XYZ file of N, CA and C in Angstrom:
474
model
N 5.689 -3.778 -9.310
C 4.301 -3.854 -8.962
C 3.546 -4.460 -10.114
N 2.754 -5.289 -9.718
C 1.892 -6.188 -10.888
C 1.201 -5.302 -11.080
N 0.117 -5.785 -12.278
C -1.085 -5.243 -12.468
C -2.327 -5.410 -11.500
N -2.190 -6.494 -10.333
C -2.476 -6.011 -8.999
C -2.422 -4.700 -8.428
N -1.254 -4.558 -8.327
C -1.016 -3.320 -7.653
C -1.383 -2.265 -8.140
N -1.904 -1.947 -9.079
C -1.648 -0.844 -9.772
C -3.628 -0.545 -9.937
N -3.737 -0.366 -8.102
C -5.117 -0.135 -8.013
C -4.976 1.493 -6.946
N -6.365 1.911 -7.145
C -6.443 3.192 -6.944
C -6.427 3.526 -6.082
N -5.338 4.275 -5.206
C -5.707 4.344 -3.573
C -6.634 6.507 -3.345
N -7.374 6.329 -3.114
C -7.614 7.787 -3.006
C -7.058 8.800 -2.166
N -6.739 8.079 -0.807
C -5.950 8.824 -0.198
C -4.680 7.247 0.467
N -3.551 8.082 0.507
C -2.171 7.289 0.874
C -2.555 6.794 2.503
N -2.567 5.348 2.284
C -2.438 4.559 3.600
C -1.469 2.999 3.486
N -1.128 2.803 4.794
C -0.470 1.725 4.757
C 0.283 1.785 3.448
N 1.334 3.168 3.518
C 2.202 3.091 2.273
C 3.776 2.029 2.370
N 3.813 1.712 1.271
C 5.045 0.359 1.651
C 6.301 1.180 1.550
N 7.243 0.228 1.684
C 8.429 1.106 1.841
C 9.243 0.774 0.490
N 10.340 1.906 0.083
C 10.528 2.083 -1.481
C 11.505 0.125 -1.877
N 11.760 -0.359 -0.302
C 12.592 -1.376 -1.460
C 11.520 -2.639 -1.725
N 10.690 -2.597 -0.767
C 8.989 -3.587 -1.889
C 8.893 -2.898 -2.968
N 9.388 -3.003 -3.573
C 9.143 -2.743 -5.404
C 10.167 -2.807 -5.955
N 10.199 -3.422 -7.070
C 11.663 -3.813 -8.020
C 11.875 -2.560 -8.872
N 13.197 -2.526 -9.028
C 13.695 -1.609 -9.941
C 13.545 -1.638 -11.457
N 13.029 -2.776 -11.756
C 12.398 -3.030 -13.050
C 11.267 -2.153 -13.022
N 10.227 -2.558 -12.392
C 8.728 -1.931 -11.679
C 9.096 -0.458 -11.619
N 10.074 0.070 -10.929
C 9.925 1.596 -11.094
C 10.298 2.113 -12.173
N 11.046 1.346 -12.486
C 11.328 2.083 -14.185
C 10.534 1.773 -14.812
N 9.779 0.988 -15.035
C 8.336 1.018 -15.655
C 7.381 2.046 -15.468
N 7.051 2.491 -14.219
C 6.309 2.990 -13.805
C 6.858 4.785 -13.760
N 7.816 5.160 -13.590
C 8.285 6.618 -13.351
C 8.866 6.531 -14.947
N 9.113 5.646 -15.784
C 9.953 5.918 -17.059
C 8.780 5.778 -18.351
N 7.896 5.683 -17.850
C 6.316 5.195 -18.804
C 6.298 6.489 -19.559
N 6.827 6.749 -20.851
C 6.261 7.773 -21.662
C 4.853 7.640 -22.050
N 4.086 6.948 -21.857
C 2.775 6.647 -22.278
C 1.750 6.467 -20.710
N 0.534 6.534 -21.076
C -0.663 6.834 -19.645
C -0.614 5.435 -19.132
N -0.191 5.083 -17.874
C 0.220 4.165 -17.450
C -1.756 3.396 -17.099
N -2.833 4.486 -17.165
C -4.236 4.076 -17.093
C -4.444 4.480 -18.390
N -5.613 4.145 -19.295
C -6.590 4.145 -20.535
C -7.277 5.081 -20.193
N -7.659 6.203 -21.190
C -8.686 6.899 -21.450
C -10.189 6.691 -20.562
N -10.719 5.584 -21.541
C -11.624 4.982 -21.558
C -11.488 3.348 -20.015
N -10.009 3.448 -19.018
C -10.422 3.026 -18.276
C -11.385 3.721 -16.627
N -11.909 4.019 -17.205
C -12.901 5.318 -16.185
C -13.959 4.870 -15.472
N -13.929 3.721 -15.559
C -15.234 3.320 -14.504
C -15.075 2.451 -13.374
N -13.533 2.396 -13.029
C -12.910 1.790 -11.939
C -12.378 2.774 -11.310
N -12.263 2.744 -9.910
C -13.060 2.790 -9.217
C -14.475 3.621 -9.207
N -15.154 2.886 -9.053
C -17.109 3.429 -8.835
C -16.914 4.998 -8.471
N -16.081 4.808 -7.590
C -16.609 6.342 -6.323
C -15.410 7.172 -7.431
N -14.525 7.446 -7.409
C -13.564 8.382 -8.391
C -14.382 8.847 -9.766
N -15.050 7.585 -10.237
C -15.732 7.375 -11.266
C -17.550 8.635 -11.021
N -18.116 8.261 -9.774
C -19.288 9.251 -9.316
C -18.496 10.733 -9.082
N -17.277 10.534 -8.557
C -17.261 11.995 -8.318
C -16.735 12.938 -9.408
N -16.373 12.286 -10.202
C -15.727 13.171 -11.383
C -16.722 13.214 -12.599
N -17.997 12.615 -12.573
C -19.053 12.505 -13.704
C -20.010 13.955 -12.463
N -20.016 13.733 -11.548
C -21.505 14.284 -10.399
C -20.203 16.040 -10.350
N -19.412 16.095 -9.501
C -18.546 16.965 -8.974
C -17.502 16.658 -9.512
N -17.233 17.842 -11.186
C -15.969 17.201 -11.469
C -14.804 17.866 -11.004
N -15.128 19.402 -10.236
C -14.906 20.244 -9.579
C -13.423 19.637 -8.593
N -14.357 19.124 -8.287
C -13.636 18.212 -6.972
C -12.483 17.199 -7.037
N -12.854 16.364 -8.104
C -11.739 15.419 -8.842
C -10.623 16.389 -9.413
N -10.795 17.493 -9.966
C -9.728 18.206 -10.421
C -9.137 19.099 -9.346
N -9.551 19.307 -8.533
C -9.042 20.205 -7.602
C -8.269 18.930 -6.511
N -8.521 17.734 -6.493
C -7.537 16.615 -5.833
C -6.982 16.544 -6.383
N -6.650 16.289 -7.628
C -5.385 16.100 -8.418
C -4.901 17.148 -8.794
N -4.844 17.945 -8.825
C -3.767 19.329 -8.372
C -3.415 19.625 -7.313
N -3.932 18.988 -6.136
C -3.602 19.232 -4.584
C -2.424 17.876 -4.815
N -2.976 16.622 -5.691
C -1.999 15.550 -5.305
C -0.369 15.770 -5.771
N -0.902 16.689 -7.109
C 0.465 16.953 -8.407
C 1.417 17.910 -6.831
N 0.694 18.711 -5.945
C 1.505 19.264 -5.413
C 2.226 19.191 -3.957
N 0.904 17.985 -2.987
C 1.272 17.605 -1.819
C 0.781 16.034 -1.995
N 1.893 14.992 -2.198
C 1.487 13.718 -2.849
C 0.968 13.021 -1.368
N 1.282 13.283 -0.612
C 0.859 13.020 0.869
C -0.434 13.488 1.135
N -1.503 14.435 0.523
C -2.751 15.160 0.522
C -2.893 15.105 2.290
N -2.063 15.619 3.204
C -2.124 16.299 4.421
C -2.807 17.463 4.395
N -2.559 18.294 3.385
C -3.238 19.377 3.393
C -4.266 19.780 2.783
N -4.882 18.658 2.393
C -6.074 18.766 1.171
C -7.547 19.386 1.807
N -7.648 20.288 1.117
C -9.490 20.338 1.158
C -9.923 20.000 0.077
N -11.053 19.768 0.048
C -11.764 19.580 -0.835
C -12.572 20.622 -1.907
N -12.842 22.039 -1.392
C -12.704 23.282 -1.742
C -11.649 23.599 -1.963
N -10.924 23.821 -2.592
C -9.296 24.480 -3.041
C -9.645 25.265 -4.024
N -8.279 26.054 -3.804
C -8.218 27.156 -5.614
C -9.092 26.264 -6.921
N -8.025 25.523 -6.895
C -8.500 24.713 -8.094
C -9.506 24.678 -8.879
N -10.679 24.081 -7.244
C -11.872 23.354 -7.768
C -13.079 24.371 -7.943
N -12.149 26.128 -7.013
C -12.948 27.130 -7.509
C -13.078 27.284 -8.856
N -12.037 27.507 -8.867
C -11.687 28.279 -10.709
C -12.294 27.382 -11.515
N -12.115 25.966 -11.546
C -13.029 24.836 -12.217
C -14.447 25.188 -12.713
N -14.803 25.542 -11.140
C -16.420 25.380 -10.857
C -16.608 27.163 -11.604
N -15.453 28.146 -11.659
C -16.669 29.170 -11.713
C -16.461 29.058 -13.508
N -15.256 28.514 -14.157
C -14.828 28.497 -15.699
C -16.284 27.770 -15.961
N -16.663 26.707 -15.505
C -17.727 25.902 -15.809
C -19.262 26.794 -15.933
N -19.146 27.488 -15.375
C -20.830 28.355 -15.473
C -20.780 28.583 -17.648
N -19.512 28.971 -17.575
C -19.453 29.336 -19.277
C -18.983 28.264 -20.127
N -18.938 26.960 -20.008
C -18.665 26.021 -20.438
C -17.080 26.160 -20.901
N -16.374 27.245 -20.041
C -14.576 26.947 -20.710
C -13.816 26.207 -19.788
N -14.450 25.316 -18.737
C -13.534 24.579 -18.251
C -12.610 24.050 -18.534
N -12.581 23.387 -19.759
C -11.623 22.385 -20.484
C -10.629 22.859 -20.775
N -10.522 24.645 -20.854
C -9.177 25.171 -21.182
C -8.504 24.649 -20.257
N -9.013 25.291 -18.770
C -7.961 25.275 -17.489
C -7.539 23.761 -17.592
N -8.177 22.427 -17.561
C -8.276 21.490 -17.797
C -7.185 20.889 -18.921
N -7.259 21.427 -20.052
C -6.329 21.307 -21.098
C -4.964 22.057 -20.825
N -4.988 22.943 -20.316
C -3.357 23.493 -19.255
C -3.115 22.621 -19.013
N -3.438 22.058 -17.111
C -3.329 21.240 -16.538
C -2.703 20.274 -17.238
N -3.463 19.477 -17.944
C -3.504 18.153 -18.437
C -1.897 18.311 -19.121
N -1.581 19.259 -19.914
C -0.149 19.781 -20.358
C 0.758 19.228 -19.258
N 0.286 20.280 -18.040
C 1.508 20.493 -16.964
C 1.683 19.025 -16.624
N 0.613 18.127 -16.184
C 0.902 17.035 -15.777
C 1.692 15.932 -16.994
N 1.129 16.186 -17.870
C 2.429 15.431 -18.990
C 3.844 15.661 -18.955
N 4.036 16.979 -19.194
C 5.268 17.528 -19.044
C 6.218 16.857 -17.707
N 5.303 17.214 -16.544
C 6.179 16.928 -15.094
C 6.405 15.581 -15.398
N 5.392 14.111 -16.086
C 5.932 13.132 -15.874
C 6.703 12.226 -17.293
N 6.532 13.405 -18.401
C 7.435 12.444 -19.224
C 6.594 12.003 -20.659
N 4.915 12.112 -20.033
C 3.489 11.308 -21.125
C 3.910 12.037 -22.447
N 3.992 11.264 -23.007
C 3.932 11.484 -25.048
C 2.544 12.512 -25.410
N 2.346 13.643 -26.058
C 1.025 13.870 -26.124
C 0.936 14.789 -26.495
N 0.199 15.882 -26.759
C -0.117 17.515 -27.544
C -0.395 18.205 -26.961
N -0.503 19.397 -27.248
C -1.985 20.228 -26.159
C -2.832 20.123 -27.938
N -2.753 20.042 -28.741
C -3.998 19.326 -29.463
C -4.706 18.519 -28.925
N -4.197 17.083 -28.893
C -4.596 15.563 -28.308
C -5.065 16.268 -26.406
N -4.436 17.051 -25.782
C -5.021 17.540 -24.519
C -6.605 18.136 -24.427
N -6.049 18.915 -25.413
C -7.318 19.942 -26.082
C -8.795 18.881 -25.917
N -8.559 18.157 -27.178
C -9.735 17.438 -27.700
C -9.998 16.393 -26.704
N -9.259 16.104 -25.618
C -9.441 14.879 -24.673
C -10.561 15.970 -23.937
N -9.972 17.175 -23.433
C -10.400 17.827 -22.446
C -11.911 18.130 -22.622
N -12.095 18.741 -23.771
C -13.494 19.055 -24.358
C -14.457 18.401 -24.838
N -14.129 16.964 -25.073
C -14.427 15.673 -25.857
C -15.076 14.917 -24.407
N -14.168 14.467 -24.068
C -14.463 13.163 -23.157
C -13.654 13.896 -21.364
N -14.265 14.668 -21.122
C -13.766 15.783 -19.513
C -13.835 14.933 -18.487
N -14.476 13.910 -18.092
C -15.218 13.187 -16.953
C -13.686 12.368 -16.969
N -13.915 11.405 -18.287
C -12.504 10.576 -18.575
C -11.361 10.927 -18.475
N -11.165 12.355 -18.912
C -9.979 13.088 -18.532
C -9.682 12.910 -17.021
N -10.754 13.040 -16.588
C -9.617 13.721 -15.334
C -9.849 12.192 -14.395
N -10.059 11.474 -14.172
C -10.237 10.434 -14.096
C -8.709 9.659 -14.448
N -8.571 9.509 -15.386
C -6.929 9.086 -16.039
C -6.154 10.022 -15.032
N -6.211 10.919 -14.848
C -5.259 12.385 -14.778
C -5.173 11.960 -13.179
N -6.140 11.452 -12.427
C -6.122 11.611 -11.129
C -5.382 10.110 -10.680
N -5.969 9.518 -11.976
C -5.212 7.707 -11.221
C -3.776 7.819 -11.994
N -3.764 8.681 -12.861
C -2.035 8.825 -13.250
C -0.903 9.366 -12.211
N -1.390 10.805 -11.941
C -1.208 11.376 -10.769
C -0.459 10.491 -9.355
N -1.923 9.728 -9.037
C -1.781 9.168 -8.153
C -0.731 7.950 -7.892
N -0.209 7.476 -8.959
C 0.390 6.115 -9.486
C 1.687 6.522 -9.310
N 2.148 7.649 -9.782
C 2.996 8.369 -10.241
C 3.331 8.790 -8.347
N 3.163 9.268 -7.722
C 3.117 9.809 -7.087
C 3.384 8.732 -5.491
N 3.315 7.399 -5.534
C 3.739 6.945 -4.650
C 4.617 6.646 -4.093
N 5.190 6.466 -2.661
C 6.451 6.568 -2.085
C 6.959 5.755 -2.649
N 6.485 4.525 -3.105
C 7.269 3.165 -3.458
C 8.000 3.935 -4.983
N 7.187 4.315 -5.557
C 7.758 4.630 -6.863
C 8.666 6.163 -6.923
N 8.725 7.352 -6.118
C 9.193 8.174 -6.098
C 10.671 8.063 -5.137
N 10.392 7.357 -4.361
C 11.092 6.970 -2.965
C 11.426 8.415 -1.935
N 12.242 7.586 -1.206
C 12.392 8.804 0.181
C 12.506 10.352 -0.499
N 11.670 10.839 -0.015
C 11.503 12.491 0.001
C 11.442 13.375 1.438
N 12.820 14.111 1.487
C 13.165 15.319 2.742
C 11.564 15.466 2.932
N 11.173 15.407 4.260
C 10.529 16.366 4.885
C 10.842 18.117 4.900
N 9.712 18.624 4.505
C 9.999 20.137 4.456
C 10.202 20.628 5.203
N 10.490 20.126 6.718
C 10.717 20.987 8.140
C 12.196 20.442 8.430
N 12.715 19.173 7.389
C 13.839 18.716 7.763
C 15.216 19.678 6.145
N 14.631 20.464 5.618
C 15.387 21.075 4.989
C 16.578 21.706 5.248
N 17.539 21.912 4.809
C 19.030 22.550 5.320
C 18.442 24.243 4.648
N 18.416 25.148 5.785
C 18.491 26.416 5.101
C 19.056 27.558 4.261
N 19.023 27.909 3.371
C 19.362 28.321 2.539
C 20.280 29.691 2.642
């Protein structure tokens, strides 16, 4: 996938199938020890960009719905998540839960990084955080790049 491709879909449509994409490209992309988006690239897309500066609630509670159903079939927009977000936020400790997170999602994909460097992203620059976190997420997370995944109703029982 060019640097074309590597634009923000918010929710999965017209997903391609895993052999449109080179095996170079996925190993780029699933083998990226480093943020495959910039910090500071946060103002693309507009609307990801309004909702995570206006409701950041919301941006973080999608990208924990995405880290866990990459298909977001089951997404609300109210979730655990974006509770706990919204009520940590009355006392300004959001950034902890935020700085977790931001951990867990490194860890699951491989990103080089601290919970220092998490820390100070989280509390520093929060909007940008999760912004990266959601188009990382999301990047990370496509059929082309993950490939065929069992359906959970097609599981062999245990």
């Amino acid at each position: 996938m060019a640097d074309a491709e590597k634009v923000y879909r918010a929710h999965p449509r017209d997903l391609p199938t895993y052999d449109q994409a080179t095996s170079e490209e996925l190993h780029r992309l699933t083998q990226n020890t480093d943020w495959n988006y910039s910090l500071f690239d946060c103002c693309s897309p507009g609307t990801l960009c309004f909702t995570s500066c206006c409701l950041p609630c919301l941006a973080f509670g999608k990208t924990q719905a995405r880290l866990r159903d990459p298909t977001l079939q089951s997404y609300d927009p109210i979730n655990g998540d974006c509770i706990i977000w919204s009520f940590l936020s009355l006392s300004l400790t959001q950034w902890i839960y935020q700085t977790i997170r931001r951990g867990e999602l490194r860890n699951k994909y491989g990103i080089e990084g601290s919970c220092c460097g998490d820390c100070c992203v989280s509390m520093c620059c929060g909007c940008c955080a999760l912004i990266q976190e959601e188009k990382e997420a999301e990047i990370r997370t496509r059929p082309q790049v993950t490939g065929y995944q069992m359906a959970p109703q097609m599981a062999y029982p245990q």
